[in-house]
Amino acid sequence: MSKIVIIGGGIIGQFCAYYLAGNGNQVSVIDDNPDMTPASEGNCGLVTPSHIVPLNSMQAVFQGIKWLGKKDAPLKIKPQLDRRFILWFLNFIRFSSGSAIEKATAARHELLQLSFSLYERFFEDEPTESEWNKGGLLYVCRNKKSMNHYDEEIALHKKFNLQSRMLSATEVTEEEPLLKGTFAGGALMEMDSWLNPTQLLKDLRRINEINGVKYCPEKVRDFRLSNGKINAAMTEKGEYIADEFILATGASSPLLAAKIGINLAVIPGKGYNLTTRNGEHIPMKRPLYMVEKKVVATPWKNGFRIGSTMEFSGYDLELNGDRLNALKKAAGEYLEIDVDSFAFTPWAGWRPMKDNGIPIIERNEKIKNLVIATGHSMVGLSMAPATGYMVNELITGKKRD
């Protein structure tokens, strides 16, 4: 049995704890419980084996430049003289070649498939209230230009044996009667699922505590090192000594890693959402992606969430009213709902964006008892079980039964 400290209590850290504690290890999770909930909880709850292609493309770069002066654009790149951002941006362009995208697509597909199978097993084995649904994700397109992109994506899905199909305008409205206006058509990603991320984190913590995981509401400030190993993680309350350490603090991981001389090719990508309060919900059949607006709406039993956007503005959590209003406007344009009648709670949080779209899940070469698990970009929820499973193997050399 090893003594293990996991730094970070988001979805990645929680699944690391789940598999490591399941193999009989003594596990502690250190998390500072920030005022603004992390991306693990603020996402739209989508588990998407369909998202095999990374964001890397020159088209994304040019679109970001084109939208520089547009306050409510889905993608915002704030010009900044930050060395880490500049290097990341240059690498993002470098990894936008065809061969790099093919490599990332294959790696992402493998991770996403493993994660999906582990999710299915997790929800079979564990009592939860996470609202696991396997009804697919619906993409709706106002124009033919948007449709062309999904023709190509579905052709790629077939190569990877993923279930998805194009829909006509009539079929789109049959799949979601709450849509309003006219549509060119859409796509149904039949392999995708969704859940309630807030409830999943609660379920995981409850299960982990039953399995002996200790949760410590503190913030790691630094590390004590000797002979190429971490001896202790230092917090404001004291120190945590362990055999192995796992760094899983999402977009904040580079800040802690820098304290021990490790550079991570990860930067924060800020996202926004609006979530209904007081149990208000809409009778949607499944999550909906409004293609032209790049906005997602996800229904749950006691609420729904509208989210999306990508903002590269450093470690800033300011709530931008223009971008939040853009979410409401999109929902009002695509759905037969009165968005102004709902009481929403706004949120902004950082996604850990990796320069090539492939997350970091590895034992560090410099610090021999440190495993890093971060850089999952926009699919952290989708890849979390596989990440925890792989971290468990890296540390114990064992697969959990």
Short mmCIF file of C-alpha atoms in Angstrom, two decimals:
data_model
loop_
_atom_site.label_atom_id
_atom_site.label_comp_id
_atom_site.label_asym_id
_atom_site.label_seq_id
_atom_site.Cartn_x
_atom_site.Cartn_y
_atom_site.Cartn_z
CA MET A 1 0.00 0.00 0.00
CA SER A 2 1.31 3.42 -1.00
CA LYS A 3 0.63 6.76 0.58
CA ILE A 4 -0.58 9.06 -2.20
CA VAL A 5 -1.38 12.78 -2.28
CA ILE A 6 -3.56 14.09 -5.10
CA ILE A 7 -3.40 17.86 -5.60
CA GLY A 8 -6.71 18.91 -7.14
CA GLY A 9 -10.24 17.80 -6.30
CA GLY A 10 -11.88 18.29 -9.70
CA ILE A 11 -13.15 15.47 -11.87
CA ILE A 12 -9.63 14.30 -12.82
CA GLY A 13 -8.39 14.20 -9.24
CA GLN A 14 -11.59 12.51 -8.08
CA PHE A 15 -11.32 9.67 -10.58
CA CYS A 16 -7.61 9.25 -9.75
CA ALA A 17 -8.66 8.86 -6.11
CA TYR A 18 -11.43 6.43 -7.07
CA TYR A 19 -9.13 3.97 -8.83
CA LEU A 20 -6.17 4.33 -6.47
CA ALA A 21 -8.28 3.89 -3.32
CA GLY A 22 -9.98 0.95 -5.01
CA ASN A 23 -6.58 -0.73 -5.16
CA GLY A 24 -6.10 -0.31 -1.42
CA ASN A 25 -3.86 2.77 -1.34
CA GLN A 26 -3.95 5.48 1.33
CA VAL A 27 -5.15 8.52 -0.61
CA SER A 28 -5.48 12.19 0.37
CA VAL A 29 -6.96 14.85 -1.93
CA ILE A 30 -5.85 18.45 -1.34
CA ASP A 31 -8.18 21.03 -2.85
CA ASP A 32 -8.66 24.66 -1.89
CA ASN A 33 -12.41 24.79 -2.73
CA PRO A 34 -12.23 28.04 -4.71
CA ASP A 35 -15.09 30.53 -4.64
CA MET A 36 -15.70 30.01 -8.37
CA THR A 37 -16.33 26.33 -9.05
CA PRO A 38 -13.81 24.71 -11.45
CA ALA A 39 -14.40 23.54 -15.02
CA SER A 40 -15.17 20.07 -13.66
CA GLU A 41 -18.42 21.42 -12.23
CA GLY A 42 -19.07 24.33 -14.58
CA ASN A 43 -19.11 22.35 -17.83
CA CYS A 44 -22.28 21.37 -19.68
CA GLY A 45 -22.13 17.74 -18.57
CA LEU A 46 -21.38 16.25 -21.99
CA VAL A 47 -19.54 12.93 -22.32
CA THR A 48 -18.49 13.00 -25.95
CA PRO A 49 -16.68 10.10 -27.64
CA SER A 50 -17.45 12.04 -30.82
CA HIS A 51 -14.94 14.81 -29.96
CA ILE A 52 -11.93 13.02 -31.38
CA VAL A 53 -10.56 15.95 -33.44
CA PRO A 54 -8.52 18.59 -31.57
CA LEU A 55 -9.29 22.29 -31.88
CA ASN A 56 -6.03 22.87 -33.74
CA SER A 57 -6.53 24.39 -37.19
CA MET A 58 -5.44 27.46 -39.06
CA GLN A 59 -9.12 28.20 -39.58
CA ALA A 60 -9.53 28.57 -35.80
CA VAL A 61 -6.53 30.91 -35.69
CA PHE A 62 -7.85 33.12 -38.51
CA GLN A 63 -11.34 33.12 -37.01
CA GLY A 64 -9.96 34.24 -33.67
CA ILE A 65 -8.10 37.10 -35.34
CA LYS A 66 -11.23 38.04 -37.31
CA TRP A 67 -13.25 38.23 -34.08
CA LEU A 68 -10.69 40.34 -32.16
CA GLY A 69 -12.98 43.39 -31.95
CA LYS A 70 -16.28 41.52 -31.46
CA LYS A 71 -17.32 41.62 -27.80
CA ASP A 72 -19.71 38.64 -27.87
CA ALA A 73 -17.79 36.38 -30.29
CA PRO A 74 -17.68 32.64 -29.43
CA LEU A 75 -13.87 32.81 -29.54
CA LYS A 76 -11.89 35.68 -28.02
CA ILE A 77 -8.12 35.99 -28.04
CA LYS A 78 -6.85 38.82 -25.86
CA PRO A 79 -3.50 40.14 -27.15
CA GLN A 80 -1.02 39.62 -24.32
CA LEU A 81 2.76 39.86 -23.88
CA ASP A 82 2.93 36.70 -21.81
CA ARG A 83 5.75 34.33 -22.71
CA ARG A 84 3.79 31.19 -21.80
CA PHE A 85 0.83 32.24 -23.95
CA ILE A 86 3.01 33.22 -26.93
CA LEU A 87 4.86 29.88 -26.88
CA TRP A 88 1.58 28.01 -26.51
CA PHE A 89 0.01 29.91 -29.41
CA LEU A 90 3.01 29.24 -31.68
CA ASN A 91 2.88 25.54 -30.79
CA PHE A 92 -0.87 25.49 -31.40
CA ILE A 93 -0.15 26.68 -34.95
CA ARG A 94 2.67 24.14 -35.32
CA PHE A 95 0.36 21.31 -34.26
CA SER A 96 -2.27 22.39 -36.79
CA SER A 97 -0.61 20.37 -39.56
CA GLY A 98 -2.40 17.35 -41.00
CA SER A 99 -0.02 14.79 -39.47
CA ALA A 100 -0.21 16.38 -36.00
CA ILE A 101 -4.00 16.44 -36.13
CA GLU A 102 -4.11 12.78 -37.21
CA LYS A 103 -1.85 11.82 -34.28
CA ALA A 104 -3.97 13.78 -31.81
CA THR A 105 -7.21 12.36 -33.22
CA ALA A 106 -6.01 8.77 -32.76
CA ALA A 107 -4.84 9.47 -29.19
CA ARG A 108 -8.05 11.25 -28.25
CA HIS A 109 -10.19 8.48 -29.72
CA GLU A 110 -8.39 5.85 -27.64
CA LEU A 111 -8.80 7.86 -24.44
CA LEU A 112 -12.45 8.72 -25.10
CA GLN A 113 -13.39 5.11 -25.90
CA LEU A 114 -11.73 3.82 -22.73
CA SER A 115 -13.40 6.52 -20.68
CA PHE A 116 -16.84 5.78 -22.05
CA SER A 117 -16.56 2.08 -21.23
CA LEU A 118 -15.32 2.96 -17.72
CA TYR A 119 -18.24 5.35 -17.24
CA GLU A 120 -20.66 2.58 -18.15
CA ARG A 121 -19.02 0.24 -15.65
CA PHE A 122 -18.89 2.97 -12.98
CA PHE A 123 -22.63 3.62 -13.25
CA GLU A 124 -23.34 -0.12 -13.19
CA ASP A 125 -21.19 -0.68 -10.10
CA GLU A 126 -21.89 2.44 -8.04
CA PRO A 127 -25.12 3.96 -6.65
CA THR A 128 -25.30 7.52 -7.96
CA GLU A 129 -27.71 10.36 -8.69
CA SER A 130 -25.66 11.74 -11.57
CA GLU A 131 -28.41 11.50 -14.22
CA TRP A 132 -26.37 9.40 -16.67
CA ASN A 133 -28.13 9.49 -20.04
CA LYS A 134 -27.14 7.81 -23.31
CA GLY A 135 -29.47 9.63 -25.70
CA GLY A 136 -26.89 11.31 -27.93
CA LEU A 137 -26.05 14.95 -28.71
CA LEU A 138 -28.03 16.92 -31.31
CA TYR A 139 -26.30 19.50 -33.54
CA VAL A 140 -28.59 21.91 -35.37
CA CYS A 141 -27.54 24.08 -38.35
CA ARG A 142 -29.27 27.14 -39.71
CA ASN A 143 -27.37 27.10 -43.01
CA LYS A 144 -25.84 24.69 -45.54
CA LYS A 145 -22.29 25.90 -44.89
CA SER A 146 -22.49 24.60 -41.33
CA MET A 147 -23.87 21.29 -42.61
CA ASN A 148 -20.80 20.72 -44.81
CA HIS A 149 -18.51 20.59 -41.79
CA TYR A 150 -20.56 17.81 -40.20
CA ASP A 151 -20.64 15.81 -43.43
CA GLU A 152 -16.86 15.62 -43.11
CA GLU A 153 -16.95 14.87 -39.39
CA ILE A 154 -19.41 12.02 -39.75
CA ALA A 155 -17.32 10.53 -42.56
CA LEU A 156 -14.39 10.55 -40.10
CA HIS A 157 -16.55 8.95 -37.40
CA LYS A 158 -17.23 6.02 -39.73
CA LYS A 159 -13.49 5.35 -40.00
CA PHE A 160 -13.40 5.03 -36.20
CA ASN A 161 -16.63 2.99 -35.99
CA LEU A 162 -18.47 5.78 -34.17
CA GLN A 163 -22.25 6.02 -34.51
CA SER A 164 -23.44 9.34 -35.91
CA ARG A 165 -25.67 10.46 -38.76
CA MET A 166 -26.78 13.52 -40.68
CA LEU A 167 -30.34 14.78 -40.29
CA SER A 168 -32.62 16.66 -42.65
CA ALA A 169 -34.44 19.83 -41.61
CA THR A 170 -37.57 17.78 -40.90
CA GLU A 171 -35.66 15.17 -38.90
CA VAL A 172 -33.98 17.85 -36.76
CA THR A 173 -37.32 19.27 -35.61
CA GLU A 174 -38.66 15.76 -35.03
CA GLU A 175 -35.67 15.02 -32.79
CA GLU A 176 -36.23 18.24 -30.81
CA PRO A 177 -39.77 19.67 -30.93
CA LEU A 178 -38.70 22.66 -28.82
CA LEU A 179 -36.69 24.14 -31.72
CA LYS A 180 -38.00 27.27 -33.40
CA GLY A 181 -37.30 28.86 -36.76
CA THR A 182 -35.99 27.22 -39.90
CA PHE A 183 -33.00 24.90 -40.15
CA ALA A 184 -30.94 23.44 -42.97
CA GLY A 185 -30.54 20.23 -40.98
CA GLY A 186 -28.12 18.88 -38.44
CA ALA A 187 -26.37 15.86 -37.04
CA LEU A 188 -27.00 13.38 -34.25
CA MET A 189 -23.93 12.09 -32.43
CA GLU A 190 -25.55 8.90 -31.21
CA MET A 191 -22.53 7.70 -29.26
CA ASP A 192 -22.52 10.73 -26.93
CA SER A 193 -24.05 10.94 -23.45
CA TRP A 194 -24.61 13.47 -20.73
CA LEU A 195 -24.88 13.76 -16.95
CA ASN A 196 -25.08 16.30 -14.15
CA PRO A 197 -21.44 17.22 -13.36
CA THR A 198 -22.19 18.82 -9.99
CA GLN A 199 -23.94 15.68 -8.81
CA LEU A 200 -21.21 13.43 -10.22
CA LEU A 201 -18.59 15.23 -8.14
CA LYS A 202 -20.77 14.80 -5.04
CA ASP A 203 -21.28 11.11 -5.83
CA LEU A 204 -17.56 10.53 -6.38
CA ARG A 205 -16.62 12.26 -3.14
CA ARG A 206 -19.15 10.20 -1.19
CA ILE A 207 -17.91 6.94 -2.75
CA ASN A 208 -14.27 7.90 -2.26
CA GLU A 209 -14.78 8.80 1.39
CA ILE A 210 -16.43 5.42 1.96
CA ASN A 211 -13.27 3.90 0.45
CA GLY A 212 -11.08 5.83 2.88
CA VAL A 213 -10.05 8.86 0.82
CA LYS A 214 -9.25 11.88 2.99
CA TYR A 215 -10.21 15.36 1.69
CA CYS A 216 -8.17 18.36 2.79
CA PRO A 217 -9.59 21.86 2.07
CA GLU A 218 -6.24 23.58 1.70
CA LYS A 219 -4.06 25.18 -0.96
CA VAL A 220 -0.65 23.81 -1.88
CA ARG A 221 1.85 26.68 -1.83
CA ASP A 222 5.10 24.89 -2.60
CA PHE A 223 7.02 21.61 -2.40
CA ARG A 224 9.95 20.32 -0.42
CA LEU A 225 12.34 18.38 -2.67
CA SER A 226 15.42 16.20 -2.29
CA ASN A 227 17.23 13.75 -4.57
CA GLY A 228 14.86 14.28 -7.47
CA LYS A 229 11.71 13.56 -5.46
CA ILE A 230 8.98 15.48 -3.67
CA ASN A 231 9.27 14.91 0.08
CA ALA A 232 6.25 17.00 0.99
CA ALA A 233 3.55 19.28 -0.39
CA MET A 234 3.43 22.47 1.67
CA THR A 235 0.16 24.21 2.56
CA GLU A 236 -0.65 27.14 4.82
CA LYS A 237 -1.57 24.61 7.53
CA GLY A 238 1.45 22.37 7.31
CA GLU A 239 2.94 19.71 5.07
CA TYR A 240 1.75 16.48 3.46
CA ILE A 241 4.29 13.67 3.15
CA ALA A 242 3.64 10.83 0.70
CA ASP A 243 5.26 8.18 -1.49
CA GLU A 244 3.62 9.52 -4.64
CA PHE A 245 2.14 12.87 -5.69
CA ILE A 246 -0.35 13.59 -8.45
CA LEU A 247 -0.73 17.07 -9.92
CA ALA A 248 -4.29 17.45 -11.23
CA THR A 249 -5.24 21.08 -10.76
CA GLY A 250 -6.47 21.68 -14.29
CA ALA A 251 -5.59 25.05 -15.80
CA SER A 252 -3.72 26.03 -12.61
CA SER A 253 -1.31 23.08 -12.94
CA PRO A 254 1.39 25.10 -14.76
CA LEU A 255 1.56 27.57 -11.86
CA LEU A 256 2.36 24.84 -9.32
CA ALA A 257 4.58 22.92 -11.73
CA ALA A 258 6.70 26.04 -12.30
CA LYS A 259 7.63 26.04 -8.61
CA ILE A 260 9.63 22.85 -9.17
CA GLY A 261 11.05 23.85 -12.55
CA ILE A 262 8.53 22.04 -14.79
CA ASN A 263 7.03 23.76 -17.81
CA LEU A 264 3.62 22.54 -18.94
CA ALA A 265 2.20 23.45 -22.35
CA VAL A 266 -1.18 24.32 -20.83
CA ILE A 267 -2.95 27.68 -20.61
CA PRO A 268 -6.39 28.66 -19.27
CA GLY A 269 -9.23 28.82 -21.80
CA LYS A 270 -12.10 30.66 -20.14
CA GLY A 271 -15.64 29.41 -20.61
CA TYR A 272 -19.02 30.75 -19.46
CA ASN A 273 -22.39 29.31 -18.54
CA LEU A 274 -25.80 30.23 -17.19
CA THR A 275 -27.60 27.69 -15.00
CA THR A 276 -31.21 27.91 -13.89
CA ARG A 277 -32.03 28.16 -10.21
CA ASN A 278 -34.96 26.84 -8.16
CA GLY A 279 -35.41 23.64 -10.16
CA GLU A 280 -36.47 25.42 -13.36
CA HIS A 281 -36.00 23.27 -16.44
CA ILE A 282 -37.06 22.94 -20.06
CA PRO A 283 -38.48 19.75 -21.66
CA MET A 284 -35.65 19.10 -24.09
CA LYS A 285 -35.04 15.50 -25.13
CA ARG A 286 -31.25 15.76 -25.06
CA PRO A 287 -28.41 18.32 -25.12
CA LEU A 288 -28.45 20.64 -28.10
CA TYR A 289 -25.53 22.32 -29.87
CA MET A 290 -26.45 25.51 -31.71
CA VAL A 291 -23.81 25.33 -34.41
CA GLU A 292 -23.70 28.89 -35.72
CA LYS A 293 -23.65 30.32 -32.18
CA LYS A 294 -21.35 27.60 -30.76
CA VAL A 295 -23.59 27.34 -27.69
CA VAL A 296 -24.76 24.21 -25.85
CA ALA A 297 -27.99 23.77 -23.88
CA THR A 298 -28.17 20.78 -21.52
CA PRO A 299 -31.34 19.63 -19.73
CA TRP A 300 -31.42 17.98 -16.30
CA LYS A 301 -34.30 16.91 -14.08
CA ASN A 302 -34.10 20.03 -11.95
CA GLY A 303 -32.64 22.62 -14.27
CA PHE A 304 -30.78 23.33 -17.45
CA ARG A 305 -27.54 25.02 -18.45
CA ILE A 306 -26.54 27.18 -21.41
CA GLY A 307 -22.80 27.30 -21.96
CA SER A 308 -19.84 27.65 -24.27
CA THR A 309 -17.45 30.32 -25.60
CA MET A 310 -13.65 30.25 -25.47
CA GLU A 311 -11.68 33.19 -24.17
CA PHE A 312 -7.92 33.33 -23.97
CA SER A 313 -7.40 36.12 -21.46
CA GLY A 314 -5.01 34.62 -18.92
CA TYR A 315 -5.96 33.80 -15.32
CA ASP A 316 -8.97 36.09 -15.23
CA LEU A 317 -12.37 35.06 -13.84
CA GLU A 318 -14.27 38.28 -14.46
CA LEU A 319 -17.86 37.69 -15.59
CA ASN A 320 -18.20 39.39 -18.97
CA GLY A 321 -21.81 40.55 -19.43
CA ASP A 322 -21.57 40.64 -23.23
CA ARG A 323 -20.58 37.02 -23.40
CA LEU A 324 -23.22 35.90 -20.89
CA ASN A 325 -25.90 37.80 -22.82
CA ALA A 326 -24.75 36.07 -26.01
CA LEU A 327 -25.60 32.72 -24.39
CA LYS A 328 -29.12 33.88 -23.51
CA LYS A 329 -29.64 35.36 -26.95
CA ALA A 330 -28.63 32.13 -28.67
CA ALA A 331 -31.03 30.06 -26.56
CA GLY A 332 -33.85 32.50 -27.29
CA GLU A 333 -33.19 32.33 -31.03
CA TYR A 334 -33.06 28.55 -31.28
CA LEU A 335 -35.58 27.38 -28.66
CA GLU A 336 -39.25 28.06 -27.96
CA ILE A 337 -38.56 29.44 -24.50
CA ASP A 338 -38.74 32.82 -22.82
CA VAL A 339 -35.18 33.09 -21.55
CA ASP A 340 -35.97 36.27 -19.62
CA SER A 341 -38.44 34.38 -17.45
CA PHE A 342 -35.70 32.20 -15.92
CA ALA A 343 -33.46 33.05 -13.00
CA PHE A 344 -29.89 32.16 -13.98
CA THR A 345 -26.70 31.79 -11.99
CA PRO A 346 -23.71 32.93 -14.09
CA TRP A 347 -20.34 31.17 -14.08
CA ALA A 348 -16.91 31.52 -15.64
CA GLY A 349 -14.05 29.05 -15.34
CA TRP A 350 -10.80 27.90 -16.89
CA ARG A 351 -10.41 24.88 -19.11
CA PRO A 352 -6.83 23.48 -19.20
CA MET A 353 -6.02 23.96 -22.89
CA LYS A 354 -3.16 21.80 -24.23
CA ASP A 355 -1.28 23.09 -27.28
CA ASN A 356 -1.72 19.89 -29.33
CA GLY A 357 -5.05 18.64 -27.98
CA ILE A 358 -3.51 15.60 -26.25
CA PRO A 359 -3.66 15.67 -22.42
CA ILE A 360 -0.64 15.13 -20.20
CA ILE A 361 -0.98 11.83 -18.33
CA GLU A 362 2.52 10.77 -17.39
CA ARG A 363 5.13 10.25 -14.72
CA ASN A 364 7.45 13.23 -14.74
CA GLU A 365 11.03 12.59 -15.86
CA LYS A 366 12.52 15.23 -13.58
CA ILE A 367 10.59 14.49 -10.36
CA LYS A 368 10.42 10.73 -10.09
CA ASN A 369 7.48 10.44 -7.66
CA LEU A 370 5.27 12.96 -9.48
CA VAL A 371 2.52 12.03 -11.92
CA ILE A 372 0.93 14.84 -13.92
CA ALA A 373 -2.67 14.62 -15.14
CA THR A 374 -3.85 17.78 -16.85
CA GLY A 375 -4.33 19.49 -20.21
CA HIS A 376 -7.64 17.83 -21.14
CA SER A 377 -8.82 20.99 -22.92
CA MET A 378 -12.61 20.89 -23.36
CA VAL A 379 -13.07 17.13 -22.78
CA GLY A 380 -11.93 16.70 -19.17
CA LEU A 381 -15.27 15.27 -18.10
CA SER A 382 -15.25 12.90 -21.07
CA MET A 383 -11.69 11.68 -20.39
CA ALA A 384 -11.71 11.63 -16.59
CA PRO A 385 -12.29 7.91 -15.88
CA ALA A 386 -9.60 6.87 -18.38
CA THR A 387 -7.20 9.37 -16.85
CA GLY A 388 -7.80 8.05 -13.34
CA TYR A 389 -7.44 4.47 -14.58
CA MET A 390 -4.15 5.24 -16.33
CA VAL A 391 -2.74 7.16 -13.36
CA ASN A 392 -3.55 4.18 -11.16
CA GLU A 393 -1.57 1.93 -13.54
CA LEU A 394 1.36 4.37 -13.63
CA ILE A 395 1.61 4.39 -9.84
CA THR A 396 0.68 0.83 -8.86
CA GLY A 397 1.40 -1.14 -12.01
CA LYS A 398 -2.00 -2.73 -11.50
CA LYS A 399 -5.35 -2.54 -13.21
CA ARG A 400 -8.36 -2.21 -10.95
CA ASP A 401 -10.61 -5.28 -11.21
#
